[in-house]
Amino acid sequence: MLTKFESKSNRVKGLAFHPQRPWILTSLHNGVIQLWDYRMGTLLERFDEHDGPVRGIDFHHVQPLLVSGGDDYRIKVWDYKLRRCLFTLLGHLDYIRTVNFHGEYPWVVSASDDQTIRIWNWQSRSCVSVLTGHNHYVMCASFHPKDDLIVSASLDQTVRVWDITGLRKKTVRGPPVAIGTHITSSSLQEIGASSTSASSVVSRVNADLFGGNDAIVKYVLEGHDRGVNWASFHPTLPLVISGADDRQVKLWRMNETKAWEVDTMRGHSNNVSCVVFHPKHELIVSNSEDRSIRVWDISKRLGVQTFRRENDRFWILAAHPVQNLLAAGHDSGMIVFKLERERPAFGSHLDTLFYVKDRYLRIHEYSPRRDLPMLSLRRPTGHAQNGVCAGPRSLEYNTMNPSEHNVILFSQQDGGSFELLVFPGDVIASNQQGESSDPKRGLALSAVFLSRNRFAVLDKNRQIIIKDLNNEKRKSVPPPNPSTDCMFFAGTSGRLLLRTDDRVMLFEPQSRRVLAELQVARIKYVIWNQDCSRVALLSKHGITIASRDLEQLCSVTETVRVKGGGWDDRIFLYTTLNHVKYCLTNGDTGIIRTLDVPVYITRANQKQLYCLDRELKHCILSVDNTEAVFKLALEDKNYLEVMNMIKHSKLCGKAIIVYLQEKGYPEVALHFVDDLQTRFKLALACGNIEVAMNTAYEIGDDECWHRLGMEALRQGNHQVVEMSYQRTKNFERLSFLYLLTGNIEKLRKMLKIAEMRRDIMGRFHNSLFLGDATERTRVLEEAGQSPLAYVTAVSHGMLEEAGRIKELLQSAGRPIPIVLHNSQLMQPPTPILRSDNWPLLAIPKSTFRNSYEDQSEHDDTVDNTSSPGWDADLDLDDVKVDEVEAESDEVGGWGEDLDIDDAANEDADYASSNLKADEAVSRTYIVPVAGICPENRWCKNSAHAADHAAAGSFGSSMNYLNRQISIVNFSPMRGRFLVLHAASKSSVPGLPLSSSYGIAMLRDGNVANGSCFPRIANSMPQLIDALRNSYRLFQKGNFQASRERFHHILRCIPLIIAESRSHANEVGFSSILFSFPLVCLVI
């Protein structure tokens, strides 16, 4: 059993699959109906209007309807798009057991404990027939998929088959409901009103009382010793299956005149709750209150599989009408499962695909699109003949033997078995069916090719057996990990990939060494690229990309199952249940297209995917991998290719914009943006003041101008800052900007503007910036601060003004403030620079921008003047003064309410004339990119545990020591790690009131190209001296101190970096040291 989905809930009494969508309905014992997406594993909707348990549930085949019946004697028809109940059908007098839609006609059949079966017209909302004849509870009733038949099961120990041909002829007029027609509640009312008449009401009442003759009993199947709980039709054959409380499953056959029992299947130890036919194979599936699900073969009438749960009784089964899916409801929820895997067994090499179909090994050639059978495979034995685990699980092709074709087929028969097929290499060219030279078979957990004429087998004892192509044992090697349960091809001859529960190991059987290992979730498939330099390790919900030596490059996690994949050069394309996606080695992923049904990639070639579906049909999918190629070109810094793709490809969307921002290319993202707000943000991110200002003009928002001013101030472009402050009427900041730039003339204008705006604080600040004491005195006096005005006048030597104010204070009876004699005149600071713009950060243009400009000079077909923003110069000479005035008026410019005609014009002219002089400098501004700290370089460039410990990356250092010398307990190493980390840096005092500066201590390497490494506190001469001292202590009998010294040396040895070959040889004395602490401990 392959469980695809499982839910936890109250007891499940009813199940129904949707015919097209990946949905399943569950009706619970607590009265709730749940709609699940079993592919995504999410609950879509809940319907809760029944009073009591809901036992019957069903989807309509075409309409967005579902029907339910419960213990409240009610049948409800729901619209799952509207998410509400449309109407309720009343008529049953006891619990309703099952409900079922007809495939063509607007009918619903229901079975009830009132011993009747009712057929309802859900369009007219009326009961069209009542089937009576059972004398006990009717446990189930359902329509035949094609014929005018109904099968019912009852606790009266009978199964009845009803003929409803007369009912169809009587009630159905016209064609059935058209596919795709949505039935609304209003249309249902119209149909119901038009079809209701007095005669139909009378006939319906008579039918309710006495039973109509429109549906007659065709067969009564008797044979069960106790009540029958379930009966169902075969979808194509004239067969009926039933399960009863006598713990038996009976198979019945029908013809035009009679029905008879074919056989009885025994095996359940309690009441059989439900039994159905498998949708794809000639199998019967039954479940029971004995907590088991059993699978029976129709032809042999024998049980072939049994699945059990520990504590839950099974109550209901459902089979998907078109897919290989089953569902079972139990006491604590339900499960959706398959009886076998549907993934085809295939292997691809160069232009040829090898796969298994219909007991034949077939070959498909991609280029001529030729498909032919090559070898006939043996018929499976045992249970596999019945369709359960019938095909091979995997196919391995020997790519290392060019002289002939070698194929290993692995299946789950007998707990795991393999079959080795060998046939000549010229069979494909001859276009004839080949013959295998005596296929070799054996039992194993896994089998994979090791070299040209050798393959490896993992036997039941978890031993690796090396065999030749004659299936003769050549060598036996124990795996390095006893929990190894599977092997994969390792990309090159003489190596194996061994899988355990939580990791993959690169193993060399010849030397019995583990070359590398990678911690990864339990992988299922391994896919190599063309030159075997990259490998994709596929698990149930994840993908790990690694190098040939098993160094992890990236890891991707999916929410749904990963089905398969293939390499297209450096792009890994893979499929999930409903998407085709890509993954790059740097971890970037994306969706290429959606899928209707799951497919398995066999080959990826440029913009085509060659796939196999679950029916083993070949299909070619067209994919657009432009986004992945664009990201690769950006990663490779192939800027000419990037620019070419920008001009000629349709790359768009927020995802690509966010990606470019995250990767540090906001200037590239500008080409994909038409939205003004997004374009403005990107222009600020890349420091492009020209594009940001042009966009701010179009937006006309004060917030944008404020942000533009902040960015321009950061870059030192104070002309744009001035324009931004003028646009936002930020007078305080504008005055302070004029103070910093020493623009006295503009400060006087700001003082005049503040006076017209009656801004007391603005006048005072501007007069303070100008050093105008007379104006400050006037402002203080007008504000009612006469004492302060007197102090200001006296301090600045304005005696006449001070005398006048003193008289006013005396006449008002106010005290005269005391003025200090050491007061001094306050003057504004003198600006350091009075140039047009402050010096900008001298950074050269980026490589991308240079590449773009070089290409633009030689590209005559592209009109660069038509695309504003990227390379356009900020030329404000083309902007007329009238246009500036108009724009200022539209956005509420500062000259409108102040009645100053020349202020805005002069400012605009000033910014336009001065900004052009610095446009060449501003165009070259690029935001500095943070460098890489030495610690990160050490971890990136070194694979020694000591370098990682010196960098402070203790976790990676522990991983290296665990892999290299199998250290598990790192507590004794803690002190050495801290010493190495502390000794790798020194501290240099900084300027006053600033922190100290840390300098990395380097031992060798080139600092310029980043290949430097840290200086390690341990060295071989130090350890040799410590060893000699330990020997002396040992000879003197001081064993405790000697043991401590020896332990210290042992902790230092793994963190030693040998500077020469002689030092590397001296490290070998560590084997001698292990005996001394033990001797000291014994003594």
mmCIF file of C-alpha atoms in Angstrom, residues 3 33 57 139 177 203 223 534 590 694 790 819 822 870 899 951 964 996:
data_model
loop_
_atom_site.group_PDB
_atom_site.id
_atom_site.type_symbol
_atom_site.label_atom_id
_atom_site.label_comp_id
_atom_site.label_asym_id
_atom_site.label_seq_id
_atom_site.Cartn_x
_atom_site.Cartn_y
_atom_site.Cartn_z
ATOM 1 C CA THR A 3 -0.306 6.022 1.168
ATOM 2 C CA ILE A 33 -18.800 16.963 5.560
ATOM 3 C CA ILE A 57 -21.944 11.296 0.122
ATOM 4 C CA MET A 139 -27.474 -0.734 3.585
ATOM 5 C CA VAL A 177 -27.841 17.295 -19.028
ATOM 6 C CA SER A 203 -48.845 9.158 -9.336
ATOM 7 C CA GLY A 223 -26.269 -16.859 -0.429
ATOM 8 C CA ARG A 534 26.606 17.375 -11.267
ATOM 9 C CA GLY A 590 11.040 28.812 -10.577
ATOM 10 C CA ASN A 694 12.024 61.772 -14.011
ATOM 11 C CA TYR A 790 16.865 93.967 24.709
ATOM 12 C CA VAL A 819 23.440 91.629 30.290
ATOM 13 C CA ASN A 822 31.642 89.027 28.030
ATOM 14 C CA TRP A 870 18.640 53.625 -18.195
ATOM 15 C CA ASP A 899 2.990 85.620 -4.402
ATOM 16 C CA ALA A 951 37.031 31.792 11.872
ATOM 17 C CA GLN A 964 37.795 12.841 9.073
ATOM 18 C CA SER A 996 39.336 49.507 18.290
#
